Structures are given as structure tokens and as C-alpha cells.
Amino acid sequence: MERRCVITGLGAVTPLGNTVEEYWNGLKNGVCGIDYIKKFDTTDYKVKIAAEVKDFNVKERLDNKAARRMEVFSQYAVAAS
């Protein structure tokens, strides 16, 4: 039995960019998404670097009610989808 899949769109929320175009351009240009952690104070941690999502504005992607009910990782997933 043959199974088919239809891709109806693409989305991306990544350390290289928050759109497919930004992400793809970052990949092509060899951009590194790893940087110093800025989302929280790392004073008490040995690790100071990570591949964080940068410049993500949830208000551009989701309504306030939906965003308040989700953890950040869920906001990223919904925004990418």
C-alpha cells in the first residue's frame, strides 16, 4: 500500500532565524546559532553558551490568550507550524 504525504507549508523557529528564509540563509552562509545565554543569569552555572531562539515575538504569531496558556517551547512549535 502506497502512503502519501502532502506538505502544505514550512515554518521555522530556530537559533538561526524565526522564518524559513532566515533559517535557510543562515544555513547557507554558515552562521552559528550558538552564543552566550541571554535569557537568564548564568552566574551560578558552568555553561554560559547555548543555541537559544533569538528575537522571537510571540505577539506576532499567537493571540495573547493562547500564548499565556502555553510554555515557551509550545509557542515555538505552534509558531513554526
Coordinates of N, CA and C in Angstrom, one line a residue:
M1 N 0.8 -1.2 0.0 CA 0.0 0.0 0.0 C 0.9 1.2 0.0
E2 N 0.6 2.1 -0.9 CA 1.4 3.4 -1.0 C 0.8 4.4 -0.1
R3 N 1.7 5.1 0.7 CA 1.2 6.2 1.6 C 1.7 7.5 1.0
R4 N 0.9 8.5 1.1 CA 1.3 9.8 0.5 C 1.2 10.8 1.6
C5 N 2.0 11.8 1.4 CA 2.1 12.9 2.4 C 2.1 14.2 1.6
V6 N 1.4 15.2 2.1 CA 1.3 16.5 1.4 C 1.9 17.5 2.4
I7 N 2.9 18.2 1.9 CA 3.4 19.3 2.7 C 2.7 20.6 2.2
T8 N 2.0 21.2 3.2 CA 1.2 22.4 2.8 C 1.9 23.7 3.2
G9 N 3.0 23.6 3.8 CA 3.8 24.8 4.2 C 5.0 24.5 5.0
L10 N 5.8 25.5 5.2 CA 7.0 25.3 6.0 C 7.1 26.4 7.1
G11 N 7.6 26.1 8.2 CA 7.8 27.1 9.3 C 9.1 26.8 10.0
A12 N 9.7 27.8 10.7 CA 10.9 27.6 11.4 C 11.0 28.6 12.5
V13 N 11.4 28.1 13.7 CA 11.7 28.9 14.8 C 13.0 28.3 15.4
T14 N 14.1 28.9 15.1 CA 15.4 28.3 15.3 C 16.4 29.3 15.8
P15 N 17.6 28.9 16.3 CA 18.6 29.9 16.7 C 19.2 30.6 15.5
L16 N 18.9 30.1 14.3 CA 19.4 30.8 13.1 C 18.4 31.8 12.6
G17 N 17.2 31.7 13.0 CA 16.2 32.7 12.5 C 14.8 32.1 12.8
N18 N 13.8 33.0 12.7 CA 12.5 32.7 13.1 C 11.5 32.5 11.9
T19 N 12.1 32.5 10.7 CA 11.3 32.2 9.5 C 12.2 31.2 8.7
V20 N 11.5 30.6 7.7 CA 12.2 29.6 6.9 C 13.3 30.3 6.1
E21 N 13.0 31.5 5.6 CA 14.0 32.2 4.8 C 15.3 32.6 5.7
E22 N 15.0 33.1 6.9 CA 16.2 33.4 7.8 C 17.0 32.2 8.1
Y23 N 16.3 31.1 8.4 CA 16.9 29.9 8.8 C 17.8 29.3 7.6
W24 N 17.2 29.3 6.4 CA 17.9 28.8 5.2 C 19.1 29.6 4.9
N25 N 18.9 31.0 5.0 CA 20.1 31.8 4.7 C 21.2 31.6 5.7
G26 N 20.8 31.4 7.0 CA 21.8 31.2 8.0 C 22.6 29.9 7.7
L27 N 21.9 28.8 7.3 CA 22.5 27.6 6.9 C 23.5 27.7 5.8
K28 N 23.0 28.4 4.7 CA 23.8 28.6 3.5 C 25.0 29.4 3.8
N29 N 24.9 30.4 4.7 CA 26.0 31.3 5.0 C 26.9 30.8 6.1
G30 N 26.6 29.6 6.7 CA 27.5 29.1 7.7 C 27.4 29.8 9.0
V31 N 26.2 30.4 9.3 CA 26.0 31.2 10.6 C 25.9 30.2 11.7
C32 N 26.5 30.5 12.8 CA 26.5 29.7 14.0 C 25.4 30.2 14.9
G33 N 24.4 29.4 15.4 CA 23.4 29.9 16.2 C 23.8 29.8 17.7
I34 N 25.0 29.4 18.0 CA 25.4 29.3 19.4 C 26.0 30.7 19.8
D35 N 25.6 31.1 21.0 CA 26.0 32.4 21.5 C 25.9 32.3 23.1
Y36 N 26.3 33.4 23.7 CA 26.2 33.5 25.2 C 24.7 33.5 25.5
I37 N 24.3 32.8 26.6 CA 23.0 32.7 27.1 C 22.5 34.1 27.6
K38 N 21.4 34.6 27.1 CA 20.9 35.9 27.5 C 19.5 35.8 28.1
K39 N 18.9 34.6 28.1 CA 17.5 34.5 28.6 C 17.5 34.4 30.2
F40 N 18.6 34.1 30.8 CA 18.6 34.1 32.3 C 20.1 34.3 32.7
D41 N 20.2 34.6 34.0 CA 21.5 34.8 34.6 C 22.3 33.5 34.7
T42 N 23.5 33.5 34.1 CA 24.3 32.3 34.2 C 25.4 32.3 35.2
T43 N 25.4 33.3 36.1 CA 26.4 33.5 37.0 C 26.8 32.2 37.8
D44 N 25.8 31.5 38.2 CA 26.0 30.3 39.0 C 26.1 29.0 38.2
Y45 N 26.2 29.1 36.9 CA 26.3 27.9 36.1 C 27.7 27.9 35.4
K46 N 28.2 26.6 35.2 CA 29.4 26.5 34.4 C 29.3 26.8 33.0
V47 N 28.1 26.4 32.4 CA 27.9 26.6 31.0 C 27.3 28.0 30.8
K48 N 27.9 28.7 29.8 CA 27.5 30.1 29.5 C 27.0 30.2 28.1
I49 N 27.0 29.2 27.3 CA 26.6 29.3 25.9 C 25.5 28.3 25.6
A50 N 24.7 28.6 24.6 CA 23.6 27.7 24.1 C 23.1 28.2 22.8
A51 N 22.3 27.4 22.2 CA 21.7 27.7 20.9 C 20.3 28.2 21.2
E52 N 20.1 29.4 21.7 CA 18.8 30.0 22.0 C 18.1 30.5 20.8
V53 N 16.8 30.5 20.8 CA 16.0 31.2 19.9 C 16.1 32.7 20.2
K54 N 16.4 33.5 19.2 CA 16.5 34.9 19.4 C 15.4 35.7 18.7
D55 N 15.1 36.8 19.3 CA 14.2 37.8 18.7 C 12.8 37.2 18.4
F56 N 12.4 36.3 19.2 CA 11.0 35.7 19.0 C 10.0 36.6 19.6
N57 N 9.0 37.1 18.9 CA 8.0 37.9 19.4 C 6.7 37.1 19.3
V58 N 6.2 36.6 20.4 CA 5.0 35.7 20.4 C 3.8 36.5 19.9
K59 N 3.7 37.8 20.2 CA 2.5 38.6 19.8 C 2.4 38.6 18.3
E60 N 3.5 38.4 17.5 CA 3.4 38.4 16.1 C 2.8 37.1 15.5
R61 N 2.8 36.1 16.3 CA 2.5 34.7 15.9 C 1.2 34.2 16.5
L62 N 0.9 34.6 17.8 CA -0.2 34.0 18.5 C -1.0 35.1 19.2
D63 N -2.3 34.8 19.5 CA -3.0 35.8 20.2 C -2.6 35.7 21.7
N64 N -2.9 36.7 22.5 CA -2.4 36.8 23.9 C -3.0 35.7 24.7
K65 N -4.3 35.3 24.5 CA -4.9 34.3 25.3 C -4.2 32.9 25.1
A66 N -4.0 32.6 23.9 CA -3.3 31.3 23.6 C -1.9 31.3 24.1
A67 N -1.2 32.4 23.9 CA 0.2 32.5 24.3 C 0.3 32.3 25.8
R68 N -0.6 32.9 26.6 CA -0.5 32.8 28.1 C -0.7 31.4 28.6
R69 N -1.4 30.6 27.8 CA -1.7 29.2 28.2 C -0.6 28.3 27.9
M70 N 0.5 28.7 27.2 CA 1.5 27.8 26.7 C 2.9 28.1 27.3
E71 N 3.6 27.1 27.4 CA 5.1 27.2 27.7 C 5.8 27.8 26.5
V72 N 7.0 28.3 26.6 CA 7.7 28.9 25.5 C 7.9 27.8 24.4
F73 N 8.3 26.6 24.8 CA 8.6 25.6 23.8 C 7.4 25.3 23.0
S74 N 6.2 25.4 23.6 CA 4.9 25.1 22.8 C 4.7 26.3 21.9
Q75 N 5.0 27.5 22.3 CA 4.8 28.7 21.5 C 5.7 28.6 20.2
Y76 N 6.9 28.1 20.4 CA 7.8 27.9 19.3 C 7.2 26.9 18.3
A77 N 6.7 25.8 18.8 CA 6.2 24.7 18.0 C 4.9 25.2 17.2
V78 N 4.0 25.9 17.9 CA 2.8 26.4 17.2 C 3.2 27.5 16.2
A79 N 4.1 28.3 16.5 CA 4.5 29.4 15.6 C 5.2 28.8 14.3
A80 N 6.0 27.7 14.5 CA 6.6 27.1 13.4 C 5.7 26.3 12.5
S81 N 4.6 25.8 13.1 CA 3.6 25.1 12.3 C 2.7 26.0 11.6

